């Protein structure tokens, strides 16, 4: 898509402003591949145990979390899965593997997983299957994106998916 600026003084000034800026159409721009976080499914009902609310976290935990969001947003979900920072389990963990209960307000098609934030701290939630990517959701007329992580729980104690002690 091209941008039209006209020929006048204002057009030349605007062109001068943007000539050294990056474009989303540039070969080396990866905007479309960067993952997104969505908090619309955050479960307030389990935030007082086993999960937490943000106000339960220390300032350091919150600051570390914000830095991780910035870091995680620079790559795609597929890259984070390969790096091991994002683990997708598929179905919600069985009761003997989690202290959480599957929220009824989350879609049954959710592919559950977690982001490792550091130490025992985890961000638990879900992604959509890649087959849904860019397909139209009839009710909303918007397209699904499999490069979005839907945050459901803050997991300070690593109890969303309990692993065996080593």
CSV table of N, CA and C in Angstrom, one decimal:
chain,number,residue,atom,x,y,z
A,1,UNK,N,0.8,-1.2,0.0
A,1,UNK,CA,0.0,0.0,0.0
A,1,UNK,C,0.9,1.2,0.0
A,2,UNK,N,0.6,2.2,-0.9
A,2,UNK,CA,1.4,3.4,-0.9
A,2,UNK,C,0.6,4.5,-0.2
A,3,UNK,N,1.4,5.5,0.3
A,3,UNK,CA,0.9,6.6,1.0
A,3,UNK,C,1.0,7.8,0.1
A,4,UNK,N,0.0,8.6,-0.1
A,4,UNK,CA,0.0,9.8,-0.9
A,4,UNK,C,0.2,11.0,-0.1
A,5,UNK,N,1.1,11.8,-0.5
A,5,UNK,CA,1.5,13.0,0.3
A,5,UNK,C,1.1,14.3,-0.4
A,6,UNK,N,0.8,14.3,-1.6
A,6,UNK,CA,0.6,15.5,-2.3
A,6,UNK,C,1.9,16.2,-2.7
A,7,UNK,N,1.9,17.5,-3.0
A,7,UNK,CA,3.1,18.1,-3.6
A,7,UNK,C,3.4,19.4,-2.8
A,8,UNK,N,2.6,19.8,-1.9
A,8,UNK,CA,2.9,21.1,-1.2
A,8,UNK,C,4.0,21.0,-0.1
A,9,UNK,N,4.1,22.1,0.5
A,9,UNK,CA,5.1,22.3,1.6
A,9,UNK,C,4.8,21.3,2.8
A,10,UNK,N,3.6,21.1,3.1
A,10,UNK,CA,3.2,20.2,4.2
A,10,UNK,C,3.5,18.8,3.9
A,11,UNK,N,3.3,18.4,2.6
A,11,UNK,CA,3.6,17.1,2.2
A,11,UNK,C,5.1,16.8,2.2
A,12,UNK,N,5.9,17.8,1.8
A,12,UNK,CA,7.4,17.6,1.9
A,12,UNK,C,7.8,17.5,3.3
A,13,UNK,N,7.2,18.3,4.2
A,13,UNK,CA,7.6,18.2,5.6
A,13,UNK,C,7.3,16.9,6.2
A,14,UNK,N,6.1,16.3,5.9
A,14,UNK,CA,5.7,15.0,6.4
A,14,UNK,C,6.6,13.9,5.9
A,15,UNK,N,6.9,14.0,4.6
A,15,UNK,CA,7.8,13.0,4.0
A,15,UNK,C,9.2,13.1,4.7
A,16,UNK,N,9.7,14.3,5.0
A,16,UNK,CA,10.9,14.4,5.7
A,16,UNK,C,10.9,13.8,7.1
A,17,UNK,N,9.7,13.9,7.7
A,17,UNK,CA,9.6,13.3,9.1
A,17,UNK,C,9.7,11.8,9.1
A,18,UNK,N,9.2,11.2,8.0
A,18,UNK,CA,9.1,9.7,8.1
A,18,UNK,C,10.2,9.0,7.2
A,19,UNK,N,11.0,9.7,6.5
A,19,UNK,CA,11.9,9.0,5.6
A,19,UNK,C,12.9,8.1,6.3
A,20,UNK,N,13.2,8.4,7.6
A,20,UNK,CA,14.2,7.6,8.3
A,20,UNK,C,13.5,6.6,9.3
A,21,UNK,N,12.1,6.5,9.2
A,21,UNK,CA,11.4,5.6,10.1
A,21,UNK,C,11.2,4.3,9.4
A,22,UNK,N,11.0,3.3,10.2
A,22,UNK,CA,10.7,1.9,9.7
A,22,UNK,C,9.3,1.9,9.2
A,23,UNK,N,9.0,1.0,8.2
A,23,UNK,CA,7.7,0.8,7.7
A,23,UNK,C,7.3,-0.6,8.0
A,24,UNK,N,6.0,-0.9,8.2
A,24,UNK,CA,5.5,-2.2,8.4
A,24,UNK,C,5.7,-3.1,7.2
A,25,UNK,N,5.9,-2.4,6.1
A,25,UNK,CA,6.1,-3.2,4.8
A,25,UNK,C,7.6,-3.5,4.6
A,26,UNK,N,8.5,-3.0,5.4
A,26,UNK,CA,9.9,-3.2,5.3
A,26,UNK,C,10.2,-4.7,5.4
A,27,UNK,N,11.2,-5.1,4.6
A,27,UNK,CA,11.6,-6.5,4.6
A,27,UNK,C,12.1,-7.0,6.0
A,28,UNK,N,12.7,-6.1,6.8
A,28,UNK,CA,13.2,-6.5,8.1
A,28,UNK,C,12.3,-6.2,9.3
A,29,UNK,N,11.0,-5.8,9.0
A,29,UNK,CA,10.1,-5.5,10.0
A,29,UNK,C,9.3,-6.8,10.4
A,30,UNK,N,9.2,-7.2,11.6
A,30,UNK,CA,8.6,-8.4,12.0
A,30,UNK,C,7.3,-8.2,12.9
A,31,UNK,N,6.7,-7.1,12.7
A,31,UNK,CA,5.5,-6.7,13.5
A,31,UNK,C,4.4,-7.8,13.5
A,32,UNK,N,4.1,-8.4,12.3
A,32,UNK,CA,3.1,-9.4,12.2
A,32,UNK,C,3.4,-10.7,13.0
A,33,UNK,N,4.7,-10.9,13.2
A,33,UNK,CA,5.1,-12.2,13.9
A,33,UNK,C,5.2,-12.0,15.4
A,34,UNK,N,5.1,-10.8,15.9
A,34,UNK,CA,5.2,-10.6,17.3
A,34,UNK,C,4.0,-11.1,18.1
A,35,UNK,N,4.1,-11.8,19.1
A,35,UNK,CA,3.0,-12.3,19.9
A,35,UNK,C,2.3,-11.3,20.7
A,36,UNK,N,1.1,-11.5,21.0
A,36,UNK,CA,0.3,-10.6,21.8
A,36,UNK,C,-0.2,-11.3,23.1
A,37,UNK,N,-0.5,-10.5,24.1
A,37,UNK,CA,-1.1,-11.0,25.3
A,37,UNK,C,-2.5,-10.4,25.4
A,38,UNK,N,-3.4,-11.2,25.9
A,38,UNK,CA,-4.8,-10.8,26.1
A,38,UNK,C,-5.2,-11.2,27.5
A,39,UNK,N,-5.7,-10.3,28.3
A,39,UNK,CA,-6.1,-10.6,29.7
A,39,UNK,C,-7.6,-10.7,29.9
A,40,UNK,N,-8.4,-10.7,28.8
A,40,UNK,CA,-9.8,-10.7,28.9
A,40,UNK,C,-10.4,-12.0,29.6
A,41,UNK,N,-9.6,-13.1,29.6
A,41,UNK,CA,-10.1,-14.3,30.3
A,41,UNK,C,-9.5,-14.5,31.7
A,42,UNK,N,-8.8,-13.4,32.2
A,42,UNK,CA,-8.2,-13.5,33.5
A,42,UNK,C,-9.3,-13.9,34.6
A,43,UNK,N,-8.9,-14.9,35.4
A,43,UNK,CA,-9.9,-15.5,36.3
A,43,UNK,C,-9.8,-14.9,37.7
A,44,UNK,N,-10.7,-13.9,38.0
A,44,UNK,CA,-10.7,-13.2,39.3
A,44,UNK,C,-11.1,-14.2,40.4
A,45,UNK,N,-11.9,-15.2,40.1
A,45,UNK,CA,-12.4,-16.1,41.1
A,45,UNK,C,-11.3,-17.0,41.8
A,46,UNK,N,-10.3,-17.2,41.1
A,46,UNK,CA,-9.2,-18.1,41.6
A,46,UNK,C,-8.0,-17.2,42.0
A,47,UNK,N,-8.1,-15.9,41.9
A,47,UNK,CA,-7.0,-15.1,42.2
A,47,UNK,C,-6.6,-15.0,43.7
A,48,UNK,N,-7.5,-15.4,44.5
A,48,UNK,CA,-7.1,-15.4,46.0
A,48,UNK,C,-6.8,-16.8,46.4
A,49,UNK,N,-6.3,-17.6,45.5
A,49,UNK,CA,-5.9,-19.0,45.8
A,49,UNK,C,-6.6,-19.9,44.8
A,50,UNK,N,-5.8,-20.7,44.2
A,50,UNK,CA,-4.4,-20.9,44.2
A,50,UNK,C,-3.6,-19.8,43.4
A,51,UNK,N,-4.3,-19.0,42.6
A,51,UNK,CA,-3.7,-17.9,41.8
A,51,UNK,C,-3.6,-16.6,42.6
A,52,UNK,N,-3.1,-15.6,42.0
A,52,UNK,CA,-3.0,-14.3,42.6
A,52,UNK,C,-3.5,-13.2,41.7
A,53,UNK,N,-3.8,-12.0,42.3
A,53,UNK,CA,-4.0,-10.8,41.6
A,53,UNK,C,-2.7,-10.0,41.5
A,54,UNK,N,-2.6,-9.0,40.7
A,54,UNK,CA,-1.4,-8.2,40.6
A,54,UNK,C,-1.1,-7.5,41.9
A,55,UNK,N,-2.1,-7.1,42.6
A,55,UNK,CA,-1.9,-6.4,43.9
A,55,UNK,C,-1.3,-7.3,44.9
A,56,UNK,N,-1.3,-8.6,44.7
A,56,UNK,CA,-0.7,-9.5,45.7
A,56,UNK,C,0.8,-9.7,45.4
A,57,UNK,N,1.3,-9.2,44.3
A,57,UNK,CA,2.7,-9.4,43.9
A,57,UNK,C,3.5,-8.2,44.4
A,58,UNK,N,4.7,-8.4,44.8
A,58,UNK,CA,5.6,-7.4,45.2
A,58,UNK,C,5.9,-6.5,44.0
A,59,UNK,N,6.5,-5.3,44.3
A,59,UNK,CA,6.9,-4.3,43.3
A,59,UNK,C,7.9,-5.0,42.4
A,60,UNK,N,8.8,-5.7,42.9
A,60,UNK,CA,9.9,-6.4,42.1
A,60,UNK,C,9.2,-7.4,41.2
A,61,UNK,N,8.3,-8.2,41.7
A,61,UNK,CA,7.6,-9.2,40.9
A,61,UNK,C,6.9,-8.5,39.7
A,62,UNK,N,6.2,-7.4,40.0
A,62,UNK,CA,5.5,-6.7,39.0
A,62,UNK,C,6.4,-6.1,37.9
A,63,UNK,N,7.5,-5.5,38.4
A,63,UNK,CA,8.5,-5.0,37.5
A,63,UNK,C,9.1,-6.0,36.6
A,64,UNK,N,9.5,-7.2,37.2
A,64,UNK,CA,10.0,-8.3,36.5
A,64,UNK,C,9.0,-8.8,35.4
A,65,UNK,N,7.7,-8.8,35.8
A,65,UNK,CA,6.7,-9.3,35.0
A,65,UNK,C,6.6,-8.4,33.7
A,66,UNK,N,6.6,-7.1,34.0
A,66,UNK,CA,6.5,-6.1,32.9
A,66,UNK,C,7.6,-6.3,31.9
A,67,UNK,N,8.8,-6.5,32.4
A,67,UNK,CA,10.0,-6.7,31.6
A,67,UNK,C,9.9,-7.9,30.8
A,68,UNK,N,9.3,-9.0,31.4
A,68,UNK,CA,9.1,-10.2,30.6
A,68,UNK,C,8.1,-10.0,29.5
A,69,UNK,N,7.0,-9.3,29.8
A,69,UNK,CA,6.0,-9.0,28.8
A,69,UNK,C,6.6,-8.3,27.6
A,70,UNK,N,7.5,-7.4,27.8
A,70,UNK,CA,8.2,-6.7,26.8
A,70,UNK,C,9.1,-7.7,26.0
A,71,UNK,N,9.8,-8.5,26.7
A,71,UNK,CA,10.7,-9.5,26.1
A,71,UNK,C,9.9,-10.5,25.3
A,72,UNK,N,8.8,-11.1,25.9
A,72,UNK,CA,8.1,-12.1,25.2
A,72,UNK,C,7.4,-11.5,24.0
A,73,UNK,N,7.0,-10.3,24.0
A,73,UNK,CA,6.3,-9.7,22.9
A,73,UNK,C,7.2,-9.4,21.6
A,74,UNK,N,8.4,-9.7,21.7
A,74,UNK,CA,9.3,-9.4,20.6
A,74,UNK,C,9.5,-10.6,19.7
A,75,UNK,N,8.9,-11.8,20.1
A,75,UNK,CA,9.0,-13.0,19.2
A,75,UNK,C,7.6,-13.6,19.1
A,76,UNK,N,7.5,-14.6,18.2
A,76,UNK,CA,6.3,-15.3,18.0
A,76,UNK,C,6.1,-16.4,19.1
A,77,UNK,N,4.9,-16.8,19.2
A,77,UNK,CA,4.6,-17.9,20.1
A,77,UNK,C,5.4,-19.2,19.7
A,78,UNK,N,5.5,-19.4,18.5
A,78,UNK,CA,6.3,-20.6,18.0
A,78,UNK,C,7.7,-20.5,18.5
A,79,UNK,N,8.3,-19.3,18.4
A,79,UNK,CA,9.7,-19.2,18.8
A,79,UNK,C,9.8,-19.4,20.3
A,80,UNK,N,8.9,-18.9,21.1
A,80,UNK,CA,9.0,-19.1,22.6
A,80,UNK,C,8.7,-20.6,22.9
A,81,UNK,N,7.9,-21.3,22.1
A,81,UNK,CA,7.8,-22.8,22.4
A,81,UNK,C,9.1,-23.5,22.1
A,82,UNK,N,9.7,-23.1,21.0
A,82,UNK,CA,11.0,-23.8,20.7
A,82,UNK,C,12.1,-23.5,21.8
A,83,UNK,N,12.1,-22.2,22.3
A,83,UNK,CA,13.0,-21.8,23.3
A,83,UNK,C,12.8,-22.5,24.7
A,84,UNK,N,11.6,-23.0,24.9
A,84,UNK,CA,11.2,-23.7,26.1
A,84,UNK,C,10.6,-22.7,27.2
A,85,UNK,N,10.5,-21.4,26.9
A,85,UNK,CA,9.9,-20.5,27.9
A,85,UNK,C,8.4,-20.7,27.9
A,86,UNK,N,7.8,-21.2,26.8
A,86,UNK,CA,6.4,-21.4,26.7
A,86,UNK,C,6.2,-22.9,26.5
A,87,UNK,N,5.4,-23.5,27.3
A,87,UNK,CA,5.0,-24.9,27.2
A,87,UNK,C,3.5,-25.0,27.0
A,88,UNK,N,3.1,-25.7,26.0
A,88,UNK,CA,1.7,-25.9,25.7
A,88,UNK,C,1.4,-27.4,26.0
A,89,UNK,N,0.4,-27.6,26.9
A,89,UNK,CA,0.1,-28.9,27.4
A,89,UNK,C,-1.1,-29.5,26.6
A,90,UNK,N,-1.9,-28.6,26.0
A,90,UNK,CA,-3.1,-29.1,25.3
A,90,UNK,C,-4.3,-28.9,26.2
A,91,UNK,N,-4.9,-30.0,26.7
A,91,UNK,CA,-6.0,-29.9,27.6
A,91,UNK,C,-5.6,-29.3,28.9
A,92,UNK,N,-6.6,-28.9,29.7
A,92,UNK,CA,-6.4,-28.4,31.0
A,92,UNK,C,-5.9,-29.5,31.9
A,93,UNK,N,-4.9,-29.2,32.7
A,93,UNK,CA,-4.3,-30.3,33.5
A,93,UNK,C,-5.3,-31.1,34.4
A,94,UNK,N,-5.1,-32.3,34.6
A,94,UNK,CA,-6.0,-33.2,35.4
A,94,UNK,C,-5.9,-32.7,36.8
A,95,UNK,N,-6.9,-33.0,37.6
A,95,UNK,CA,-6.9,-32.5,39.0
A,95,UNK,C,-5.7,-32.9,39.9
A,96,UNK,N,-5.1,-34.0,39.6
A,96,UNK,CA,-3.9,-34.4,40.4
A,96,UNK,C,-2.7,-33.7,40.0
A,97,UNK,N,-2.7,-32.9,38.9
A,97,UNK,CA,-1.6,-32.2,38.4
A,97,UNK,C,-1.7,-30.7,38.6
A,98,UNK,N,-2.9,-30.2,39.1
A,98,UNK,CA,-3.1,-28.8,39.2
A,98,UNK,C,-3.9,-28.4,40.5
A,99,UNK,N,-3.6,-27.2,41.0
A,99,UNK,CA,-4.5,-26.8,42.1
A,99,UNK,C,-5.6,-25.9,41.6
A,100,UNK,N,-5.6,-25.6,40.3
A,100,UNK,CA,-6.6,-24.7,39.7
A,100,UNK,C,-7.8,-25.5,39.2
A,101,UNK,N,-8.9,-24.9,39.0
A,101,UNK,CA,-10.1,-25.5,38.4
A,101,UNK,C,-10.2,-24.8,37.0
A,102,UNK,N,-10.6,-25.6,36.0
A,102,UNK,CA,-10.8,-25.0,34.7
A,102,UNK,C,-12.0,-24.1,34.7
A,103,UNK,N,-11.8,-22.8,34.3
A,103,UNK,CA,-12.9,-21.8,34.3
A,103,UNK,C,-13.9,-22.1,33.2
A,104,UNK,N,-15.1,-22.0,33.5
A,104,UNK,CA,-16.2,-22.3,32.6
A,104,UNK,C,-16.3,-21.2,31.5
A,105,UNK,N,-15.7,-20.0,31.8
A,105,UNK,CA,-15.8,-18.9,30.8
A,105,UNK,C,-14.7,-19.0,29.7
A,106,UNK,N,-13.8,-20.0,29.8
A,106,UNK,CA,-12.8,-20.2,28.7
A,106,UNK,C,-13.3,-21.2,27.7
A,107,UNK,N,-12.9,-21.0,26.4
A,107,UNK,CA,-13.4,-21.9,25.4
A,107,UNK,C,-12.9,-23.4,25.5
A,108,UNK,N,-13.7,-24.3,25.2
A,108,UNK,CA,-13.3,-25.7,25.4
A,108,UNK,C,-12.2,-26.1,24.4
A,109,UNK,N,-12.1,-25.3,23.3
A,109,UNK,CA,-11.0,-25.5,22.3
A,109,UNK,C,-9.6,-25.0,22.8
A,110,UNK,N,-9.6,-24.4,23.9
A,110,UNK,CA,-8.3,-23.8,24.4
A,110,UNK,C,-7.2,-24.8,24.5
A,111,UNK,N,-6.0,-24.4,24.1
A,111,UNK,CA,-4.8,-25.2,24.2
A,111,UNK,C,-4.0,-24.6,25.4
A,112,UNK,N,-4.1,-25.2,26.5
A,112,UNK,CA,-3.6,-24.7,27.8
A,112,UNK,C,-2.1,-24.8,27.9
A,113,UNK,N,-1.5,-23.8,28.5
A,113,UNK,CA,0.0,-23.8,28.7
A,113,UNK,C,0.4,-22.8,29.7
A,114,UNK,N,1.7,-22.6,29.7
A,114,UNK,CA,2.3,-21.6,30.7
A,114,UNK,C,3.5,-21.0,30.2
A,115,UNK,N,3.8,-19.7,30.6
A,115,UNK,CA,5.0,-19.0,30.3
A,115,UNK,C,5.8,-19.1,31.6
A,116,UNK,N,7.1,-19.4,31.5
A,116,UNK,CA,8.0,-19.4,32.7
A,116,UNK,C,8.5,-17.9,32.8
A,117,UNK,N,8.2,-17.3,34.0
A,117,UNK,CA,8.6,-16.0,34.2
A,117,UNK,C,9.9,-15.9,35.0
A,118,UNK,N,10.3,-17.0,35.7
A,118,UNK,CA,11.5,-17.0,36.5
A,118,UNK,C,11.2,-17.6,37.9
A,119,UNK,N,12.1,-18.4,38.4
A,119,UNK,CA,11.9,-19.1,39.6
A,119,UNK,C,10.7,-20.0,39.5
A,120,UNK,N,9.8,-19.9,40.5
A,120,UNK,CA,8.5,-20.7,40.4
A,120,UNK,C,7.4,-20.0,39.7
A,121,UNK,N,7.6,-18.7,39.4
A,121,UNK,CA,6.6,-17.8,38.9
A,121,UNK,C,6.2,-18.2,37.4
A,122,UNK,N,4.9,-18.4,37.2
A,122,UNK,CA,4.4,-18.8,35.9
A,122,UNK,C,3.2,-17.9,35.5
A,123,UNK,N,3.0,-17.8,34.2
A,123,UNK,CA,1.8,-17.1,33.7
A,123,UNK,C,1.0,-18.2,33.0
A,124,UNK,N,-0.1,-18.6,33.5
A,124,UNK,CA,-0.9,-19.7,32.9
A,124,UNK,C,-2.1,-19.2,32.1
A,125,UNK,N,-2.3,-19.9,31.0
A,125,UNK,CA,-3.4,-19.5,30.1
A,125,UNK,C,-3.5,-20.4,28.9
A,126,UNK,N,-3.9,-19.9,27.8
A,126,UNK,CA,-4.1,-20.7,26.6
A,126,UNK,C,-3.8,-20.0,25.3
A,127,UNK,N,-3.7,-20.8,24.3
A,127,UNK,CA,-3.5,-20.3,22.9
A,127,UNK,C,-4.6,-21.0,22.1
A,128,UNK,N,-4.8,-20.6,20.9
A,128,UNK,CA,-5.7,-21.3,19.9
A,128,UNK,C,-4.8,-22.1,19.0
A,129,UNK,N,-5.4,-23.2,18.6
A,129,UNK,CA,-4.7,-24.1,17.7
A,129,UNK,C,-4.4,-23.4,16.4
A,130,UNK,N,-3.2,-23.7,15.8
A,130,UNK,CA,-2.8,-23.0,14.6
A,130,UNK,C,-3.7,-23.2,13.5
A,131,UNK,N,-4.5,-24.2,13.5
A,131,UNK,CA,-5.5,-24.4,12.4
A,131,UNK,C,-6.6,-23.3,12.4
A,132,UNK,N,-6.8,-22.7,13.5
A,132,UNK,CA,-7.8,-21.6,13.6
A,132,UNK,C,-7.2,-20.3,13.1
A,133,UNK,N,-5.9,-20.2,13.0
A,133,UNK,CA,-5.3,-18.9,12.6
A,133,UNK,C,-5.9,-18.3,11.4
A,134,UNK,N,-6.3,-17.1,11.5
A,134,UNK,CA,-6.8,-16.3,10.4
A,134,UNK,C,-8.2,-16.7,9.9
A,135,UNK,N,-8.8,-17.6,10.6
A,135,UNK,CA,-10.2,-18.0,10.2
A,135,UNK,C,-11.2,-17.0,10.8
A,136,UNK,N,-12.3,-16.8,10.1
A,136,UNK,CA,-13.3,-15.9,10.5
A,136,UNK,C,-14.2,-16.4,11.6
A,137,UNK,N,-14.4,-15.7,12.7
A,137,UNK,CA,-15.3,-16.0,13.7
A,137,UNK,C,-16.6,-15.4,13.3
A,138,UNK,N,-17.6,-16.2,12.9
A,138,UNK,CA,-18.8,-15.7,12.3
A,138,UNK,C,-19.5,-14.7,13.2
A,139,UNK,N,-19.6,-14.9,14.5
A,139,UNK,CA,-20.4,-14.0,15.4
A,139,UNK,C,-19.8,-12.6,15.4
A,140,UNK,N,-18.5,-12.5,15.4
A,140,UNK,CA,-17.8,-11.2,15.6
A,140,UNK,C,-17.4,-10.5,14.3
A,141,UNK,N,-17.2,-11.4,13.3
A,141,UNK,CA,-16.7,-10.9,12.0
A,141,UNK,C,-15.2,-10.5,12.0
A,142,UNK,N,-14.5,-11.0,13.1
A,142,UNK,CA,-13.1,-10.8,13.2
A,142,UNK,C,-12.4,-12.1,13.0
A,143,UNK,N,-11.1,-12.1,12.8
A,143,UNK,CA,-10.3,-13.3,12.5
A,143,UNK,C,-9.6,-13.8,13.7
A,144,UNK,N,-9.5,-15.1,13.9
A,144,UNK,CA,-8.7,-15.7,15.0
A,144,UNK,C,-7.3,-15.5,14.8
A,145,UNK,N,-6.5,-15.4,15.9
A,145,UNK,CA,-5.0,-15.3,15.8
A,145,UNK,C,-4.4,-16.3,16.8
A,146,UNK,N,-3.6,-17.2,16.2
A,146,UNK,CA,-3.0,-18.2,17.0
A,146,UNK,C,-1.7,-17.7,17.6
A,147,UNK,N,-1.4,-16.4,17.4
A,147,UNK,CA,-0.2,-15.8,18.0
A,147,UNK,C,-0.5,-14.9,19.2
A,148,UNK,N,-1.6,-15.3,19.9
A,148,UNK,CA,-2.0,-14.6,21.1
A,148,UNK,C,-2.0,-15.5,22.2
A,149,UNK,N,-1.5,-15.1,23.4
A,149,UNK,CA,-1.6,-15.9,24.6
A,149,UNK,C,-2.6,-15.2,25.5
A,150,UNK,N,-3.6,-16.0,25.9
A,150,UNK,CA,-4.7,-15.5,26.7
A,150,UNK,C,-4.4,-15.9,28.1
A,151,UNK,N,-4.1,-14.8,28.9
A,151,UNK,CA,-3.7,-15.0,30.3
A,151,UNK,C,-4.9,-15.3,31.2
A,152,UNK,N,-4.9,-16.4,31.9
A,152,UNK,CA,-6.0,-16.7,32.8
A,152,UNK,C,-5.6,-16.7,34.3
A,153,UNK,N,-4.4,-17.1,34.6
A,153,UNK,CA,-3.9,-17.2,36.0
A,153,UNK,C,-2.5,-16.6,36.1
A,154,UNK,N,-2.3,-16.0,37.3
A,154,UNK,CA,-0.9,-15.7,37.8
A,154,UNK,C,-0.6,-16.8,38.7
A,155,UNK,N,0.5,-17.5,38.5
A,155,UNK,CA,0.8,-18.7,39.3
A,155,UNK,C,2.2,-18.5,39.9
A,156,UNK,N,2.1,-17.9,41.1
A,156,UNK,CA,3.4,-17.6,41.9
A,156,UNK,C,4.1,-18.8,42.4
A,157,UNK,N,3.3,-19.9,42.6
A,157,UNK,CA,3.9,-21.1,43.3
A,157,UNK,C,4.0,-22.3,42.4
A,158,UNK,N,3.9,-22.2,41.1
A,158,UNK,CA,4.1,-23.3,40.2
A,158,UNK,C,3.1,-24.4,40.5
A,159,UNK,N,1.8,-24.1,40.6
A,159,UNK,CA,0.8,-25.1,40.9
A,159,UNK,C,-0.2,-25.3,39.8
A,160,UNK,N,0.0,-24.6,38.6
A,160,UNK,CA,-0.9,-24.7,37.5
A,160,UNK,C,-0.7,-26.1,36.9
A,161,UNK,N,0.6,-26.5,36.7
A,161,UNK,CA,0.9,-27.8,36.2
A,161,UNK,C,2.1,-28.3,37.0
A,162,UNK,N,1.8,-29.1,38.1
A,162,UNK,CA,2.8,-29.5,39.0
A,162,UNK,C,3.7,-30.5,38.3
A,163,UNK,N,5.0,-30.3,38.5
A,163,UNK,CA,5.9,-31.3,37.9
A,163,UNK,C,6.6,-32.0,39.1
A,164,UNK,N,7.1,-33.2,38.8
A,164,UNK,CA,7.8,-34.0,39.8
A,164,UNK,C,9.1,-33.3,40.2
A,165,UNK,N,9.4,-33.3,41.5
A,165,UNK,CA,10.7,-32.8,42.0
A,165,UNK,C,11.8,-33.6,41.5
A,166,UNK,N,12.9,-32.9,41.1
A,166,UNK,CA,14.1,-33.6,40.6
A,166,UNK,C,15.1,-33.8,41.7
